[in-house]
RNA sequence: GCGGCGGUGGUGGAAUCGGUAUACACGAUGGCCUCAAAAGCCAUUGCCCGUGAGGGCUUGCGGGUUCGAGUCCCGCCCGCCGCACCA
């Protein structure tokens, strides 16, 4: 007799065929009595084959989706591809393979793998962002934003890679260098398209309170928005009669301003210096500063540099004339591009004042009245300090003075309360081929003209040459570029830049609700039915950009009365990275584990379970080959148990009044139901402990069998193990359940706990003396406190430790312990 | 510098409400099965003392609250992540 072995290559395709043939995971938009649940993992970027991170994301999401379904929810769990983007284009430049071809090849690999992994996807809603049927609506949304003034074109300083001949997104610039080729980036002035996300800064900040996201992601979003409250204060240059507003968060230190600094890019710098003795020096300084790389410029350790402008401005609170400088530590992009410098209360101003021998005047002192040492005066601002040498504001607390001085400025017309943000408008233009074309034409007569909705999509033309030449490769497709003006019918030229791929992924979750609609981006009722996403799952690397942009889109679309939600993702889960030998997996390090190899060798169930068992899914975890084998052994143990018990005589029922090994096993089974249910319920992601509980149950089955448990109890325990394991190992879960019951586990409701079986007649009472465990005794379940205390006092080792001393206190925690306090 | 998260056996980790610290797994050691190997099964496994019963110690460090602290409070140390010349 040849013994059969656990063979996932046989079991897994069998169940995958059933699910595919029966379209098991498809869900209709028609509401029924069940509540809805929209479970979504971030869509993959199809480049090459799926990697281990994908396996983790979709294993987590699938567990959530399955658990929800079996708890009575109607679950939307779709899939798509974020298909446009730079890697496919780079590959095209290198190999000549058109981006569409490479991308679609990769999409096929993802489709194949998702099926091989057994992920429960509603394939009927599949989409890809490079499909004209999809990006037609990306363009449509662009036009809606344009109509509302939320998409606009302006000249701006952008990051330019001189080697790759293209503009780079901020996120592609690492420490002032091009992420791709490593060369230092330059700043160029170019006309670009922007989305006015800054209009939404406050709402994006405030609404973080209404969504349930991990605190660190909220923090990152808050930092990124960077809201600062303060005041705008106007300083006047009397010689030229020009007012210069500055932003400050410390209006209370206004009397301490001893000089004034402008950014090198400030448009008035040359005009101010003109005709002064410093004119030449200013030109030299500004030219040098603007050529500096972002890296050099941004170095906080760098000594402060700058030159005088030879002019002064007067301080609105006291009329004092203070000298003006130009210095590169002031940034044009933030505030007004000019600052009042208060060296006593700002580290940077302090450093500059020291370097240039400028006066340092302390105007705020700690409430104790004692002045701290000069070089720490600016540290530790709490609002409790009080003002000195500040005219009639002297004596006010710092917090009071902020308000009082701002009020005074307002009344005098010299300033007002103001808020500044770090957040910048979203630059969406890319001088690249493989992206969504911007639906705009330029007409000499009419200027910027939007392509009418009826002419969408503006399809991406085929080109031969994808190499960047300092302009979008699309510019070479002359036939495509030349068009007629939709407004006057005259000659016009198309916009040749494409959109940032983050635009594509900022609304895909809406399209899933109604992905084949060719009359509209979505049907409002369908979106109302499913949105918001109840559980969103993905990597932390998208904590800022993608998640901020998607929130912005939803808010903007809601403002246009196209949506009924304010936030796209009600709950967010960010999974940790899988590393190997402590390092991020990468081809160059040669430490890559391919999910394909693991699935081939051990099966998808092992791969998925291992990834969920390795540790809390939000933490990084290091891959271990022996850990995988351990999980595989566990699954094989369950399979072997199920087949062996299935071979035993037929329909023995679960005993009505179980005893002995049967009772022990049923108790363990209900303990496992309870444990797994609590580990997955209430939005918990404790897959590792849930799987551990099923392991304990399987171990208990083996022990019960040795102890003579009956087939009825064993069948129930094994079927339950399969049922509880199903969200993590769907194939084996279904197989074990079918072997035991003949039924389909996914059609069964989630198992229910029999509370009566969680309770025991007796339990182990812990006996402590002075808080230390000295003995354990059996105690009856319902015993009164007095009885428990007596049991504890009677325990032999307790008596040894009490040793005739006085028991001054007895702490009784029924169901757990008794603690005797002796002296 | 600002903000966030974390530190538990040889390893990954567990402890959900202040109540038996180290579940589950990996690794290791011993044994069974076998001609042998693989696979499987059984047992032991935080550290120290002890033949044993048992005792002592242990959740980064130092204090505190409590009958009782991995968990709460105060002060440190270390690590990771985000932001950062943002006025």
CSV table of C-alpha atoms in Angstrom, one decimal, chain A residues 496-785:
chain,number,residue,atom,x,y,z
A,496,UNK,CA,2.1,66.4,-25.4
A,497,UNK,CA,2.8,65.8,-21.7
A,498,UNK,CA,1.0,62.9,-20.0
A,499,UNK,CA,-0.4,62.7,-16.5
A,500,UNK,CA,1.4,61.5,-13.4
A,501,UNK,CA,0.3,57.9,-12.9
A,502,UNK,CA,-0.9,58.8,-9.4
A,503,UNK,CA,-3.8,60.5,-11.2
A,504,UNK,CA,-4.8,57.1,-12.7
A,505,UNK,CA,-4.9,55.5,-9.2
A,506,UNK,CA,-6.7,58.3,-7.5
A,507,UNK,CA,-10.1,57.1,-8.6
A,508,UNK,CA,-9.9,53.4,-9.6
A,509,UNK,CA,-11.8,52.4,-6.4
A,510,UNK,CA,-14.8,54.3,-7.8
A,511,UNK,CA,-14.6,52.6,-11.2
A,512,UNK,CA,-14.7,49.1,-9.6
A,513,UNK,CA,-18.2,49.9,-8.5
A,514,UNK,CA,-19.3,50.1,-12.1
A,515,UNK,CA,-16.3,49.2,-14.2
A,516,UNK,CA,-18.0,48.5,-17.6
A,517,UNK,CA,-20.0,51.7,-17.8
A,518,UNK,CA,-19.2,53.3,-21.1
A,519,UNK,CA,-21.7,56.1,-20.7
A,520,UNK,CA,-20.3,57.6,-17.5
A,521,UNK,CA,-17.3,57.2,-15.2
A,522,UNK,CA,-19.7,55.6,-12.8
A,523,UNK,CA,-23.3,55.3,-11.9
A,524,UNK,CA,-24.0,57.4,-8.9
A,525,UNK,CA,-26.2,54.8,-7.3
A,526,UNK,CA,-23.6,52.0,-7.7
A,527,UNK,CA,-21.0,54.1,-6.1
A,528,UNK,CA,-23.3,55.1,-3.3
A,529,UNK,CA,-24.0,51.4,-2.7
A,530,UNK,CA,-20.3,50.4,-2.3
A,531,UNK,CA,-18.4,53.5,-1.2
A,532,UNK,CA,-16.5,54.1,1.0
A,533,UNK,CA,-14.0,51.3,0.9
A,534,UNK,CA,-14.5,49.6,4.3
A,535,UNK,CA,-11.0,48.2,4.5
A,536,UNK,CA,-8.1,49.4,2.4
A,537,UNK,CA,-4.9,47.4,2.5
A,538,UNK,CA,-1.5,48.3,1.2
A,539,UNK,CA,2.1,49.3,1.8
A,540,UNK,CA,3.2,52.3,4.0
A,541,UNK,CA,5.2,53.6,1.1
A,542,UNK,CA,1.9,55.1,-0.2
A,543,UNK,CA,1.1,56.7,3.2
A,544,UNK,CA,1.4,60.2,1.8
A,545,UNK,CA,1.2,60.5,-2.0
A,546,UNK,CA,-1.4,58.0,-3.2
A,547,UNK,CA,-3.6,58.2,-0.1
A,548,UNK,CA,-3.5,62.0,-0.1
A,549,UNK,CA,-4.3,62.3,-3.8
A,550,UNK,CA,-7.2,59.8,-3.6
A,551,UNK,CA,-8.6,61.7,-0.6
A,552,UNK,CA,-8.3,65.0,-2.6
A,553,UNK,CA,-10.1,63.5,-5.6
A,554,UNK,CA,-12.9,62.2,-3.6
A,555,UNK,CA,-13.4,65.6,-1.9
A,556,UNK,CA,-13.2,67.5,-5.1
A,557,UNK,CA,-15.7,65.1,-6.9
A,558,UNK,CA,-18.0,65.3,-3.9
A,559,UNK,CA,-17.9,69.1,-4.2
A,560,UNK,CA,-18.9,68.8,-7.8
A,561,UNK,CA,-21.9,66.8,-6.6
A,562,UNK,CA,-20.7,63.7,-8.4
A,563,UNK,CA,-20.2,61.6,-5.2
A,564,UNK,CA,-21.8,61.1,-1.9
A,565,UNK,CA,-18.8,60.4,0.3
A,566,UNK,CA,-16.1,62.7,1.6
A,567,UNK,CA,-13.5,60.0,2.3
A,568,UNK,CA,-12.5,57.1,0.1
A,569,UNK,CA,-11.1,54.7,2.7
A,570,UNK,CA,-12.8,54.3,6.0
A,571,UNK,CA,-10.3,52.0,7.5
A,572,UNK,CA,-6.7,51.6,6.4
A,573,UNK,CA,-4.2,48.8,7.1
A,574,UNK,CA,-0.6,49.2,6.2
A,575,UNK,CA,1.3,46.0,6.0
A,576,UNK,CA,5.0,45.6,6.8
A,577,UNK,CA,7.8,44.6,4.4
A,578,UNK,CA,9.1,41.1,4.0
A,579,UNK,CA,12.9,41.1,4.3
A,580,UNK,CA,15.5,38.5,3.9
A,581,UNK,CA,18.6,38.3,6.0
A,582,UNK,CA,17.5,41.5,7.5
A,583,UNK,CA,17.6,43.4,4.2
A,584,UNK,CA,15.0,44.5,1.7
A,585,UNK,CA,14.8,41.9,-1.1
A,586,UNK,CA,16.5,43.1,-4.3
A,587,UNK,CA,17.9,41.5,-7.4
A,588,UNK,CA,21.2,43.2,-6.8
A,589,UNK,CA,21.5,41.7,-3.3
A,590,UNK,CA,20.5,38.3,-4.7
A,591,UNK,CA,18.2,37.7,-1.7
A,592,UNK,CA,14.9,37.6,-3.6
A,593,UNK,CA,12.4,34.9,-2.7
A,594,UNK,CA,9.9,34.4,-5.5
A,595,UNK,CA,6.4,33.6,-4.6
A,596,UNK,CA,6.2,31.4,-7.8
A,597,UNK,CA,9.0,29.2,-6.5
A,598,UNK,CA,7.4,28.8,-3.1
A,599,UNK,CA,4.0,28.1,-4.5
A,600,UNK,CA,5.4,25.5,-6.8
A,601,UNK,CA,7.3,23.8,-4.1
A,602,UNK,CA,4.9,24.0,-1.1
A,603,UNK,CA,1.6,25.2,-2.6
A,604,UNK,CA,-0.3,28.5,-2.3
A,605,UNK,CA,-1.9,27.6,1.0
A,606,UNK,CA,1.6,27.1,2.6
A,607,UNK,CA,2.9,30.3,1.1
A,608,UNK,CA,-0.2,32.3,2.3
A,609,UNK,CA,-0.3,30.8,5.7
A,610,UNK,CA,3.4,31.2,6.3
A,611,UNK,CA,3.3,34.9,5.4
A,612,UNK,CA,0.4,35.5,7.8
A,613,UNK,CA,1.9,33.3,10.5
A,614,UNK,CA,5.4,34.9,10.5
A,615,UNK,CA,4.2,37.8,12.8
A,616,UNK,CA,1.8,40.7,13.0
A,617,UNK,CA,1.2,41.7,9.4
A,618,UNK,CA,1.8,45.4,10.0
A,619,UNK,CA,5.4,44.7,11.1
A,620,UNK,CA,8.3,44.0,8.9
A,621,UNK,CA,9.2,40.3,9.0
A,622,UNK,CA,12.3,38.4,7.9
A,623,UNK,CA,11.7,35.4,5.6
A,624,UNK,CA,12.8,32.0,6.9
A,625,UNK,CA,12.9,28.9,4.8
A,626,UNK,CA,12.6,26.6,7.8
A,627,UNK,CA,9.6,28.6,8.9
A,628,UNK,CA,7.9,27.9,5.6
A,629,UNK,CA,8.6,24.2,6.0
A,630,UNK,CA,7.1,24.3,9.5
A,631,UNK,CA,3.8,25.7,8.2
A,632,UNK,CA,3.8,23.2,5.4
A,633,UNK,CA,4.2,20.4,8.0
A,634,UNK,CA,1.2,21.8,9.9
A,635,UNK,CA,-1.0,21.8,6.7
A,636,UNK,CA,0.2,18.3,5.9
A,637,UNK,CA,-0.7,17.1,9.4
A,638,UNK,CA,-4.2,18.5,9.0
A,639,UNK,CA,-4.6,16.9,5.5
A,640,UNK,CA,-3.4,13.5,6.8
A,641,UNK,CA,-5.7,13.6,9.8
A,642,UNK,CA,-8.6,14.5,7.6
A,643,UNK,CA,-8.0,11.8,5.0
A,644,UNK,CA,-7.4,9.2,7.7
A,645,UNK,CA,-10.5,10.1,9.7
A,646,UNK,CA,-12.5,10.3,6.4
A,647,UNK,CA,-11.5,6.7,5.7
A,648,UNK,CA,-12.9,5.6,9.0
A,649,UNK,CA,-16.5,4.4,9.3
A,650,UNK,CA,-19.2,6.7,8.1
A,651,UNK,CA,-21.8,8.8,9.8
A,652,UNK,CA,-21.0,8.7,13.4
A,653,UNK,CA,-22.6,11.9,14.9
A,654,UNK,CA,-21.1,14.3,17.4
A,655,UNK,CA,-22.0,12.9,20.8
A,656,UNK,CA,-24.9,14.6,22.6
A,657,UNK,CA,-23.4,14.2,26.0
A,658,UNK,CA,-19.7,14.0,25.3
A,659,UNK,CA,-17.3,12.7,27.9
A,660,UNK,CA,-13.6,12.0,28.3
A,661,UNK,CA,-11.5,12.6,25.2
A,662,UNK,CA,-14.5,13.6,23.1
A,663,UNK,CA,-15.4,16.3,25.6
A,664,UNK,CA,-11.8,17.6,25.8
A,665,UNK,CA,-11.7,17.8,22.0
A,666,UNK,CA,-15.0,19.5,21.7
A,667,UNK,CA,-13.9,22.0,24.3
A,668,UNK,CA,-10.7,22.7,22.4
A,669,UNK,CA,-12.6,23.1,19.2
A,670,UNK,CA,-14.9,25.7,20.7
A,671,UNK,CA,-11.9,27.4,22.3
A,672,UNK,CA,-10.4,27.7,18.8
A,673,UNK,CA,-13.6,29.0,17.2
A,674,UNK,CA,-13.7,31.7,20.0
A,675,UNK,CA,-10.0,32.5,19.6
A,676,UNK,CA,-10.0,32.8,15.8
A,677,UNK,CA,-13.2,34.8,15.8
A,678,UNK,CA,-11.9,37.3,18.2
A,679,UNK,CA,-8.5,37.5,16.4
A,680,UNK,CA,-10.3,38.4,13.1
A,681,UNK,CA,-13.3,40.3,14.5
A,682,UNK,CA,-13.6,44.0,15.1
A,683,UNK,CA,-11.1,44.9,12.4
A,684,UNK,CA,-8.3,43.0,14.1
A,685,UNK,CA,-5.6,41.5,11.9
A,686,UNK,CA,-4.2,38.9,14.3
A,687,UNK,CA,-3.7,36.3,11.7
A,688,UNK,CA,-0.6,34.9,13.4
A,689,UNK,CA,-2.4,34.0,16.6
A,690,UNK,CA,-5.4,32.8,14.7
A,691,UNK,CA,-3.3,30.3,12.8
A,692,UNK,CA,-1.5,29.3,16.0
A,693,UNK,CA,-5.0,28.5,17.5
A,694,UNK,CA,-5.8,26.2,14.6
A,695,UNK,CA,-2.4,24.6,15.0
A,696,UNK,CA,-3.3,23.9,18.7
A,697,UNK,CA,-6.6,22.5,17.6
A,698,UNK,CA,-4.9,20.1,15.1
A,699,UNK,CA,-2.4,19.1,17.8
A,700,UNK,CA,-5.4,18.4,20.1
A,701,UNK,CA,-7.0,16.2,17.4
A,702,UNK,CA,-3.9,14.0,17.3
A,703,UNK,CA,-3.8,13.9,21.1
A,704,UNK,CA,-7.6,13.1,21.3
A,705,UNK,CA,-7.2,10.3,18.7
A,706,UNK,CA,-4.5,8.7,20.8
A,707,UNK,CA,-6.7,9.1,23.9
A,708,UNK,CA,-9.5,7.2,22.1
A,709,UNK,CA,-11.8,10.0,21.0
A,710,UNK,CA,-14.7,8.9,18.7
A,711,UNK,CA,-15.0,9.6,15.0
A,712,UNK,CA,-17.9,11.9,15.5
A,713,UNK,CA,-16.0,14.3,17.7
A,714,UNK,CA,-13.0,14.1,15.5
A,715,UNK,CA,-14.9,14.9,12.3
A,716,UNK,CA,-16.4,17.9,13.9
A,717,UNK,CA,-13.1,19.1,15.2
A,718,UNK,CA,-11.3,18.6,11.8
A,719,UNK,CA,-14.2,20.2,9.8
A,720,UNK,CA,-14.0,23.2,12.2
A,721,UNK,CA,-10.2,23.4,11.8
A,722,UNK,CA,-10.7,23.5,8.0
A,723,UNK,CA,-13.4,26.1,8.3
A,724,UNK,CA,-11.3,28.3,10.6
A,725,UNK,CA,-8.3,27.9,8.3
A,726,UNK,CA,-10.3,28.7,5.1
A,727,UNK,CA,-9.6,32.5,5.1
A,728,UNK,CA,-5.8,31.8,5.1
A,729,UNK,CA,-5.6,28.5,3.3
A,730,UNK,CA,-8.8,28.3,1.2
A,731,UNK,CA,-7.9,25.2,-0.8
A,732,UNK,CA,-7.0,23.0,2.1
A,733,UNK,CA,-9.7,24.5,4.3
A,734,UNK,CA,-12.3,23.6,1.6
A,735,UNK,CA,-10.7,20.1,1.1
A,736,UNK,CA,-10.7,19.2,4.8
A,737,UNK,CA,-14.2,20.5,5.3
A,738,UNK,CA,-15.5,18.5,2.3
A,739,UNK,CA,-13.7,15.3,3.5
A,740,UNK,CA,-15.5,15.6,6.8
A,741,UNK,CA,-18.9,16.8,5.8
A,742,UNK,CA,-19.3,16.6,2.1
A,743,UNK,CA,-20.2,20.3,2.1
A,744,UNK,CA,-18.7,23.5,0.7
A,745,UNK,CA,-17.1,25.5,3.5
A,746,UNK,CA,-17.5,28.9,1.8
A,747,UNK,CA,-21.3,28.4,1.7
A,748,UNK,CA,-21.3,27.8,5.4
A,749,UNK,CA,-21.7,30.6,7.9
A,750,UNK,CA,-18.7,31.2,10.2
A,751,UNK,CA,-18.7,28.7,13.0
A,752,UNK,CA,-20.4,29.6,16.2
A,753,UNK,CA,-19.1,29.2,19.7
A,754,UNK,CA,-21.0,27.0,22.2
A,755,UNK,CA,-20.4,29.1,25.3
A,756,UNK,CA,-21.3,26.2,27.5
A,757,UNK,CA,-18.3,24.3,26.2
A,758,UNK,CA,-16.0,27.1,27.0
A,759,UNK,CA,-16.8,26.7,30.6
A,760,UNK,CA,-15.4,24.0,32.7
A,761,UNK,CA,-16.5,22.3,35.9
A,762,UNK,CA,-13.1,22.9,37.6
A,763,UNK,CA,-10.2,25.1,36.8
A,764,UNK,CA,-6.7,25.5,38.0
A,765,UNK,CA,-6.6,28.1,40.8
A,766,UNK,CA,-3.3,29.9,41.1
A,767,UNK,CA,-2.3,30.2,44.7
A,768,UNK,CA,0.0,33.1,45.5
A,769,UNK,CA,1.8,34.2,48.7
A,770,UNK,CA,2.8,37.9,48.6
A,771,UNK,CA,2.2,37.9,44.8
A,772,UNK,CA,4.4,34.9,44.0
A,773,UNK,CA,2.9,31.7,42.6
A,774,UNK,CA,3.4,28.9,45.2
A,775,UNK,CA,0.9,26.3,44.2
A,776,UNK,CA,-1.9,25.4,41.9
A,777,UNK,CA,-5.1,23.5,42.9
A,778,UNK,CA,-8.3,22.4,41.2
A,779,UNK,CA,-11.2,24.7,42.1
A,780,UNK,CA,-14.9,24.1,41.3
A,781,UNK,CA,-16.1,26.6,38.6
A,782,UNK,CA,-18.8,28.4,40.7
A,783,UNK,CA,-16.9,28.4,44.0
A,784,UNK,CA,-17.5,31.4,46.3
A,785,UNK,CA,-14.6,33.7,47.3
